[in-house]
C-alpha cells in the first residue's frame, strides 16, 4: 500500500479490468485501464502531475504561483488538484459548452474558472490563446501548455505504459486510445513500440475531429461534431507528434450510446463519452483482427462526468441521436465490415513541423 506525502503522490498505479461481455462476444480479451481511480477522477491527473513536477525541475514554478491552462475540463481538474498539493493556484480557461460536472469539479478542487465562448482555433479568443495571453501578462503565472509541452506524453512513457506492460505481463497485441492533446497515445505508443514493435496501435477518432483524415490524406478535414469533450485535434501538436500509430478508426456518437448502455447492463461498467469511444474502437479492432487478441484501452474518467450529455435523453435528442441503444447484434454486424472507416497507417511523427 502506497503512503503518499501529498495527494498527487496517489496518481497512477490504477487497476486493469477485463470486459467480460465484449471479450465473450469477440473471442478476444479486451481490458480497461481504470483511470477514474486517480484522485482527480481521470487519466489527465497523470499529465497534470508531470507537467507541474517537470516545471519545478526546470525552475519555472515556485510555491505561490498560478498555473494557467486552457482545458475542456479534466486537465483543469487534475491541475487544480496537483497545484494545491504543491502550494500553487490554478486558473482554468474553459469553453462554456463543456459539461457542468467538470466546471463544478474544478471549483471543488480549489481552481478558478474562466469560461469563454467556444470559437475556432484561429480565433484569438480561443481558450488556448486566451490562456497563453493571460500567462504572458504576469511573472507569477505559468502556462502549462498541455498540447505542446511534451511532459504530457512523458507521463505516459514513464508511468502509464510501464504499468500496463507489467499488468499484462508483456503480452499486448493491440493498444487503443483516443487523442485530445495526443499525450496519452503519444507516450504509451512510444513505450510499447520500444518493448515490442508488433504491438498494434489504434487511434479512436470521433466525428468532428480531423486526425483520421489527416492520417489518411495529410489534411485536417472534418465533418459534423461529437459530444466527446476534449477529444480530437484539427492541427498537428507536439504531443501527438510523439505517437506511433498503425491503424485509425472513425466512429459516430450513436455507437457510444449503444455501448455505454450495453456495458452498464452487462458488466456494471459506467463509461464516460471518451471511454465509450475507446471501447467502441477496441471492439472494432477485435472484430477486424479476429479472435485471440489481447487488447488494452482506457476508461479515461468517471461516467458521472457524462451524465448531462451521454446519459441525458433530452440532450441526445437535441443532437439528433437516438437515446435507445441499437441492438448489440446489429452493431456487431456493422463493425464486422466498417470499410473505409478503418485505415492502416504508419504514423511515426512528422520531423518537420508545418509541412
Short mmCIF file of C-alpha atoms in Angstrom, two decimals:
data_model
loop_
_atom_site.label_atom_id
_atom_site.label_comp_id
_atom_site.label_asym_id
_atom_site.label_seq_id
_atom_site.Cartn_x
_atom_site.Cartn_y
_atom_site.Cartn_z
CA UNK A 1 0.00 0.00 0.00
CA UNK A 2 1.42 3.35 -1.05
CA UNK A 3 1.63 6.02 1.64
CA UNK A 4 1.79 9.37 -0.11
CA UNK A 5 3.37 12.52 1.23
CA UNK A 6 0.93 14.66 -0.75
CA UNK A 7 -2.31 13.97 -2.65
CA UNK A 8 -0.59 13.96 -6.05
CA UNK A 9 1.56 11.00 -4.92
CA UNK A 10 -1.57 8.84 -5.26
CA UNK A 11 -1.82 9.43 -9.01
CA UNK A 12 -1.19 6.32 -11.09
CA UNK A 13 -0.99 2.58 -10.35
CA UNK A 14 -4.61 2.16 -11.46
CA UNK A 15 -6.19 -1.25 -11.91
CA UNK A 16 -6.82 -3.14 -15.12
CA UNK A 17 -10.12 -4.98 -15.63
CA UNK A 18 -11.28 -7.38 -18.33
CA UNK A 19 -14.60 -6.50 -20.02
CA UNK A 20 -16.47 -9.83 -19.74
CA UNK A 21 -19.27 -9.16 -22.22
CA UNK A 22 -17.22 -7.88 -25.15
CA UNK A 23 -14.46 -10.42 -24.56
CA UNK A 24 -17.03 -13.20 -24.81
CA UNK A 25 -18.69 -11.71 -27.91
CA UNK A 26 -15.43 -11.25 -29.81
CA UNK A 27 -13.30 -14.16 -28.63
CA UNK A 28 -10.57 -11.68 -27.70
CA UNK A 29 -9.65 -10.40 -24.25
CA UNK A 30 -10.46 -6.69 -24.00
CA UNK A 31 -9.08 -4.84 -20.97
CA UNK A 32 -9.83 -1.42 -19.46
CA UNK A 33 -7.24 0.59 -17.56
CA UNK A 34 -9.32 2.21 -14.80
CA UNK A 35 -8.08 5.80 -14.88
CA UNK A 36 -11.12 7.03 -12.95
CA UNK A 37 -9.29 5.67 -9.87
CA UNK A 38 -6.90 8.63 -9.94
CA UNK A 39 -7.66 11.16 -7.15
CA UNK A 40 -8.94 13.74 -9.64
CA UNK A 41 -11.02 11.07 -11.37
CA UNK A 42 -9.34 10.94 -14.80
CA UNK A 43 -6.29 10.00 -16.82
CA UNK A 44 -5.45 13.71 -17.09
CA UNK A 45 -4.19 13.64 -13.49
CA UNK A 46 -1.08 11.91 -14.84
CA UNK A 47 -0.26 14.67 -17.31
CA UNK A 48 -1.05 17.35 -14.73
CA UNK A 49 1.41 15.84 -12.26
CA UNK A 50 4.20 15.50 -14.82
CA UNK A 51 3.66 19.00 -16.21
CA UNK A 52 3.97 20.58 -12.77
CA UNK A 53 6.80 18.41 -11.47
CA UNK A 54 8.89 18.96 -14.60
CA UNK A 55 8.27 22.72 -14.35
CA UNK A 56 9.61 22.71 -10.79
CA UNK A 57 12.66 20.77 -12.03
CA UNK A 58 13.28 23.47 -14.65
CA UNK A 59 12.81 26.24 -12.05
CA UNK A 60 9.80 27.58 -13.95
CA UNK A 61 7.50 27.22 -10.93
CA UNK A 62 7.73 28.16 -7.28
CA UNK A 63 5.13 27.95 -4.48
CA UNK A 64 2.53 30.70 -4.60
CA UNK A 65 2.48 30.97 -8.39
CA UNK A 66 -0.62 30.37 -10.51
CA UNK A 67 -0.86 27.62 -13.11
CA UNK A 68 -2.89 28.71 -16.16
CA UNK A 69 -4.27 26.30 -18.73
CA UNK A 70 -6.86 26.12 -21.48
CA UNK A 71 -8.84 22.93 -20.94
CA UNK A 72 -12.02 21.06 -21.82
CA UNK A 73 -12.25 20.09 -18.15
CA UNK A 74 -10.32 17.04 -16.99
CA UNK A 75 -6.85 18.57 -17.29
CA UNK A 76 -8.13 21.57 -15.36
CA UNK A 77 -9.37 19.29 -12.58
CA UNK A 78 -6.06 17.44 -12.47
CA UNK A 79 -4.02 20.63 -12.47
CA UNK A 80 -6.16 22.13 -9.69
CA UNK A 81 -5.59 19.05 -7.54
CA UNK A 82 -1.83 18.85 -8.18
CA UNK A 83 -1.39 22.62 -7.90
CA UNK A 84 -2.89 22.72 -4.41
CA UNK A 85 -0.70 19.84 -3.26
CA UNK A 86 2.37 21.89 -4.30
CA UNK A 87 1.22 25.23 -2.86
CA UNK A 88 0.13 26.66 -6.21
CA UNK A 89 -3.04 28.27 -7.53
CA UNK A 90 -4.89 27.21 -10.66
CA UNK A 91 -6.78 29.18 -13.32
CA UNK A 92 -8.63 27.09 -15.90
CA UNK A 93 -9.76 28.75 -19.14
CA UNK A 94 -12.59 26.59 -20.45
CA UNK A 95 -15.16 26.76 -23.26
CA UNK A 96 -18.61 27.43 -21.82
CA UNK A 97 -20.20 24.49 -23.65
CA UNK A 98 -18.49 21.80 -21.59
CA UNK A 99 -20.31 19.69 -19.03
CA UNK A 100 -21.30 21.42 -15.79
CA UNK A 101 -19.97 18.40 -13.89
CA UNK A 102 -16.42 19.36 -14.88
CA UNK A 103 -16.93 23.02 -14.04
CA UNK A 104 -18.04 22.06 -10.55
CA UNK A 105 -15.08 19.72 -10.06
CA UNK A 106 -12.54 22.43 -10.94
CA UNK A 107 -14.10 24.71 -8.33
CA UNK A 108 -14.34 21.87 -5.81
CA UNK A 109 -10.57 21.30 -6.08
CA UNK A 110 -9.89 24.98 -5.45
CA UNK A 111 -9.35 26.08 -9.04
CA UNK A 112 -10.59 29.34 -10.53
CA UNK A 113 -12.63 29.02 -13.73
CA UNK A 114 -12.76 31.47 -16.63
CA UNK A 115 -15.47 30.46 -19.09
CA UNK A 116 -15.06 31.66 -22.69
CA UNK A 117 -17.13 31.29 -25.83
CA UNK A 118 -16.25 28.25 -27.98
CA UNK A 119 -14.59 29.56 -31.16
CA UNK A 120 -12.34 28.07 -33.87
CA UNK A 121 -8.65 27.73 -33.05
CA UNK A 122 -7.70 30.50 -35.49
CA UNK A 123 -9.76 32.97 -33.46
CA UNK A 124 -7.59 34.84 -30.95
CA UNK A 125 -10.27 34.32 -28.29
CA UNK A 126 -9.97 30.52 -28.44
CA UNK A 127 -9.40 29.11 -24.93
CA UNK A 128 -5.86 28.03 -25.88
CA UNK A 129 -4.78 31.53 -26.94
CA UNK A 130 -6.61 33.16 -24.04
CA UNK A 131 -4.73 31.02 -21.52
CA UNK A 132 -1.41 31.77 -23.19
CA UNK A 133 -2.05 35.54 -23.17
CA UNK A 134 -3.08 35.56 -19.52
CA UNK A 135 0.07 33.66 -18.51
CA UNK A 136 2.28 36.01 -20.51
CA UNK A 137 0.92 39.09 -18.73
CA UNK A 138 2.24 38.21 -15.26
CA UNK A 139 5.54 36.85 -13.96
CA UNK A 140 3.79 34.84 -11.25
CA UNK A 141 1.64 32.94 -13.79
CA UNK A 142 2.83 29.79 -15.57
CA UNK A 143 1.19 28.35 -18.71
CA UNK A 144 1.03 24.54 -18.64
CA UNK A 145 0.54 24.31 -22.46
CA UNK A 146 -0.68 20.71 -22.42
CA UNK A 147 -0.80 20.44 -26.22
CA UNK A 148 2.82 21.36 -26.94
CA UNK A 149 4.54 20.64 -23.60
CA UNK A 150 5.83 17.08 -24.01
CA UNK A 151 5.87 16.48 -20.26
CA UNK A 152 2.31 15.38 -21.09
CA UNK A 153 3.43 12.43 -23.25
CA UNK A 154 6.36 11.81 -20.89
CA UNK A 155 3.93 11.00 -18.06
CA UNK A 156 2.63 8.05 -20.06
CA UNK A 157 6.02 6.96 -21.39
CA UNK A 158 7.47 6.86 -17.88
CA UNK A 159 4.48 5.59 -15.92
CA UNK A 160 1.25 4.54 -17.67
CA UNK A 161 2.89 2.39 -20.35
CA UNK A 162 5.16 0.52 -17.93
CA UNK A 163 2.22 -0.08 -15.57
CA UNK A 164 0.16 -1.64 -18.37
CA UNK A 165 3.10 -3.69 -19.62
CA UNK A 166 3.63 -5.15 -16.16
CA UNK A 167 -0.08 -5.80 -15.58
CA UNK A 168 -0.38 -7.54 -18.97
CA UNK A 169 2.84 -9.49 -18.33
CA UNK A 170 4.29 -8.12 -21.55
CA UNK A 171 1.57 -9.69 -23.72
CA UNK A 172 -0.28 -6.97 -25.62
CA UNK A 173 -1.46 -7.42 -29.18
CA UNK A 174 -3.36 -4.15 -29.59
CA UNK A 175 -3.41 -0.81 -27.78
CA UNK A 176 -6.34 1.56 -28.42
CA UNK A 177 -6.62 5.24 -27.47
CA UNK A 178 -8.42 8.44 -28.33
CA UNK A 179 -6.40 11.64 -28.76
CA UNK A 180 -7.17 15.07 -27.34
CA UNK A 181 -3.72 16.54 -26.88
CA UNK A 182 -2.06 13.36 -28.13
CA UNK A 183 -0.14 12.87 -24.89
CA UNK A 184 -1.78 9.57 -23.91
CA UNK A 185 -1.40 7.85 -27.27
CA UNK A 186 1.98 9.52 -27.80
CA UNK A 187 3.69 8.42 -24.60
CA UNK A 188 2.12 4.97 -24.38
CA UNK A 189 2.73 4.07 -28.02
CA UNK A 190 6.38 5.12 -27.75
CA UNK A 191 6.85 2.87 -24.75
CA UNK A 192 5.00 -0.12 -26.21
CA UNK A 193 6.83 0.05 -29.54
CA UNK A 194 10.16 0.06 -27.68
CA UNK A 195 9.12 -3.14 -25.91
CA UNK A 196 7.63 -4.83 -28.97
CA UNK A 197 7.34 -3.23 -32.40
CA UNK A 198 4.49 -5.64 -33.19
CA UNK A 199 2.10 -4.04 -30.69
CA UNK A 200 -0.66 -2.74 -32.97
CA UNK A 201 -1.59 0.85 -32.03
CA UNK A 202 -5.10 2.04 -32.91
CA UNK A 203 -6.32 5.63 -32.80
CA UNK A 204 -10.02 6.13 -31.99
CA UNK A 205 -11.35 9.30 -33.60
CA UNK A 206 -14.86 10.78 -33.36
CA UNK A 207 -16.83 12.74 -35.93
CA UNK A 208 -15.76 16.39 -35.87
CA UNK A 209 -12.07 15.60 -35.39
CA UNK A 210 -9.57 15.90 -38.22
CA UNK A 211 -6.97 13.33 -37.14
CA UNK A 212 -8.48 10.39 -39.03
CA UNK A 213 -8.50 12.32 -42.30
CA UNK A 214 -5.02 13.73 -41.56
CA UNK A 215 -3.61 10.21 -41.20
CA UNK A 216 -5.46 9.17 -44.34
CA UNK A 217 -4.72 12.09 -46.68
CA UNK A 218 -2.45 14.56 -44.88
CA UNK A 219 -5.18 17.18 -44.50
CA UNK A 220 -7.13 18.13 -41.39
CA UNK A 221 -10.70 17.83 -42.63
CA UNK A 222 -13.74 17.00 -40.53
CA UNK A 223 -17.49 16.71 -40.80
CA UNK A 224 -20.08 17.10 -38.07
CA UNK A 225 -19.23 17.13 -34.40
CA UNK A 226 -19.10 14.96 -31.31
CA UNK A 227 -20.25 15.06 -27.70
CA UNK A 228 -16.86 13.66 -26.62
CA UNK A 229 -15.35 16.63 -24.83
CA UNK A 230 -11.70 17.44 -25.46
CA UNK A 231 -11.25 14.62 -27.97
CA UNK A 232 -9.99 15.26 -31.50
CA UNK A 233 -7.47 17.68 -32.97
CA UNK A 234 -7.53 19.92 -36.04
CA UNK A 235 -3.80 20.68 -36.09
CA UNK A 236 -0.50 18.89 -35.52
CA UNK A 237 0.64 19.34 -31.93
CA UNK A 238 3.90 18.17 -30.41
CA UNK A 239 2.45 15.54 -28.07
CA UNK A 240 0.60 13.85 -30.94
CA UNK A 241 3.81 14.12 -32.92
CA UNK A 242 5.33 11.61 -30.47
CA UNK A 243 2.76 8.95 -31.36
CA UNK A 244 3.38 5.75 -33.32
CA UNK A 245 0.11 4.65 -34.92
CA UNK A 246 -0.71 1.64 -37.11
CA UNK A 247 -4.48 1.92 -37.55
CA UNK A 248 -7.17 4.56 -37.09
CA UNK A 249 -10.92 4.17 -36.87
CA UNK A 250 -13.62 6.84 -37.16
CA UNK A 251 -16.82 6.16 -35.22
CA UNK A 252 -20.08 8.10 -34.66
CA UNK A 253 -21.57 9.22 -31.36
CA UNK A 254 -24.58 6.93 -31.78
CA UNK A 255 -22.32 3.93 -31.16
CA UNK A 256 -21.24 5.45 -27.83
CA UNK A 257 -24.89 5.49 -26.74
CA UNK A 258 -25.23 1.80 -27.58
CA UNK A 259 -22.02 0.60 -25.96
CA UNK A 260 -22.34 2.72 -22.82
CA UNK A 261 -25.77 1.19 -22.15
CA UNK A 262 -24.63 -2.31 -23.05
CA UNK A 263 -21.63 -2.31 -20.70
CA UNK A 264 -23.69 -0.75 -17.93
CA UNK A 265 -26.30 -3.51 -18.18
CA UNK A 266 -23.98 -6.44 -18.86
CA UNK A 267 -20.89 -5.59 -16.81
CA UNK A 268 -21.81 -2.81 -14.39
CA UNK A 269 -19.29 -0.52 -16.09
CA UNK A 270 -20.46 3.09 -16.49
CA UNK A 271 -18.40 4.77 -19.20
CA UNK A 272 -17.87 8.43 -19.95
CA UNK A 273 -18.06 9.51 -23.60
CA UNK A 274 -14.34 9.32 -24.38
CA UNK A 275 -14.13 5.94 -22.62
CA UNK A 276 -17.09 4.70 -24.67
CA UNK A 277 -15.26 5.77 -27.83
CA UNK A 278 -12.18 3.84 -26.67
CA UNK A 279 -14.28 0.74 -26.06
CA UNK A 280 -16.02 1.09 -29.43
CA UNK A 281 -12.64 1.26 -31.17
CA UNK A 282 -11.36 -1.72 -29.16
CA UNK A 283 -14.42 -3.69 -30.29
CA UNK A 284 -13.78 -2.64 -33.90
CA UNK A 285 -10.15 -3.74 -33.61
CA UNK A 286 -11.13 -7.11 -32.14
CA UNK A 287 -13.59 -7.85 -34.95
CA UNK A 288 -11.20 -6.56 -37.61
CA UNK A 289 -8.29 -8.69 -36.42
CA UNK A 290 -10.09 -11.89 -35.41
CA UNK A 291 -10.21 -13.99 -32.27
CA UNK A 292 -7.42 -14.50 -29.76
CA UNK A 293 -6.26 -10.90 -29.34
CA UNK A 294 -5.22 -9.20 -26.09
CA UNK A 295 -6.45 -5.61 -26.37
CA UNK A 296 -5.97 -2.75 -23.91
CA UNK A 297 -7.71 0.62 -23.76
CA UNK A 298 -8.69 3.24 -21.17
CA UNK A 299 -11.66 4.16 -19.03
CA UNK A 300 -10.47 7.76 -19.16
CA UNK A 301 -12.71 9.21 -16.46
CA UNK A 302 -15.81 8.72 -14.36
CA UNK A 303 -19.05 8.07 -16.22
CA UNK A 304 -20.78 10.59 -13.95
CA UNK A 305 -18.94 13.39 -15.82
CA UNK A 306 -21.03 12.49 -18.87
CA UNK A 307 -24.35 12.42 -17.01
CA UNK A 308 -25.57 15.69 -18.53
CA UNK A 309 -24.78 14.58 -22.09
CA UNK A 310 -24.24 10.88 -22.85
CA UNK A 311 -26.85 9.81 -20.29
CA UNK A 312 -29.28 12.70 -20.85
CA UNK A 313 -32.16 11.76 -23.16
CA UNK A 314 -33.12 15.36 -23.94
CA UNK A 315 -29.52 16.29 -24.79
CA UNK A 316 -29.13 13.27 -27.08
CA UNK A 317 -32.36 14.04 -28.92
CA UNK A 318 -31.23 17.65 -29.32
CA UNK A 319 -28.12 16.39 -31.13
CA UNK A 320 -30.19 14.17 -33.39
CA UNK A 321 -29.15 10.99 -31.56
CA UNK A 322 -31.44 8.14 -30.58
CA UNK A 323 -31.39 7.63 -26.79
CA UNK A 324 -32.38 4.00 -27.35
CA UNK A 325 -29.37 1.75 -27.96
CA UNK A 326 -29.03 -0.22 -31.15
CA UNK A 327 -29.31 -3.99 -30.62
CA UNK A 328 -25.79 -5.25 -29.98
CA UNK A 329 -26.17 -7.86 -32.72
CA UNK A 330 -26.71 -5.12 -35.31
CA UNK A 331 -23.73 -3.15 -34.06
CA UNK A 332 -21.51 -6.25 -34.21
CA UNK A 333 -22.65 -6.90 -37.77
CA UNK A 334 -21.78 -3.33 -38.79
CA UNK A 335 -18.44 -3.47 -37.02
CA UNK A 336 -17.57 -6.63 -38.90
CA UNK A 337 -17.37 -4.51 -42.07
CA UNK A 338 -16.52 -0.89 -41.31
CA UNK A 339 -14.88 -0.45 -44.71
CA UNK A 340 -13.19 2.92 -45.15
CA UNK A 341 -13.89 3.84 -41.52
CA UNK A 342 -10.74 1.86 -40.68
CA UNK A 343 -7.40 2.77 -42.22
CA UNK A 344 -3.90 1.36 -41.96
CA UNK A 345 -1.19 3.93 -41.41
CA UNK A 346 2.44 4.13 -40.40
CA UNK A 347 2.45 7.38 -38.45
CA UNK A 348 5.75 7.75 -36.65
CA UNK A 349 5.69 11.51 -36.16
CA UNK A 350 6.47 14.33 -38.52
CA UNK A 351 10.05 15.57 -38.12
CA UNK A 352 9.49 18.93 -39.80
CA UNK A 353 6.51 20.70 -38.29
CA UNK A 354 4.34 22.71 -40.64
CA UNK A 355 4.77 20.54 -43.72
#
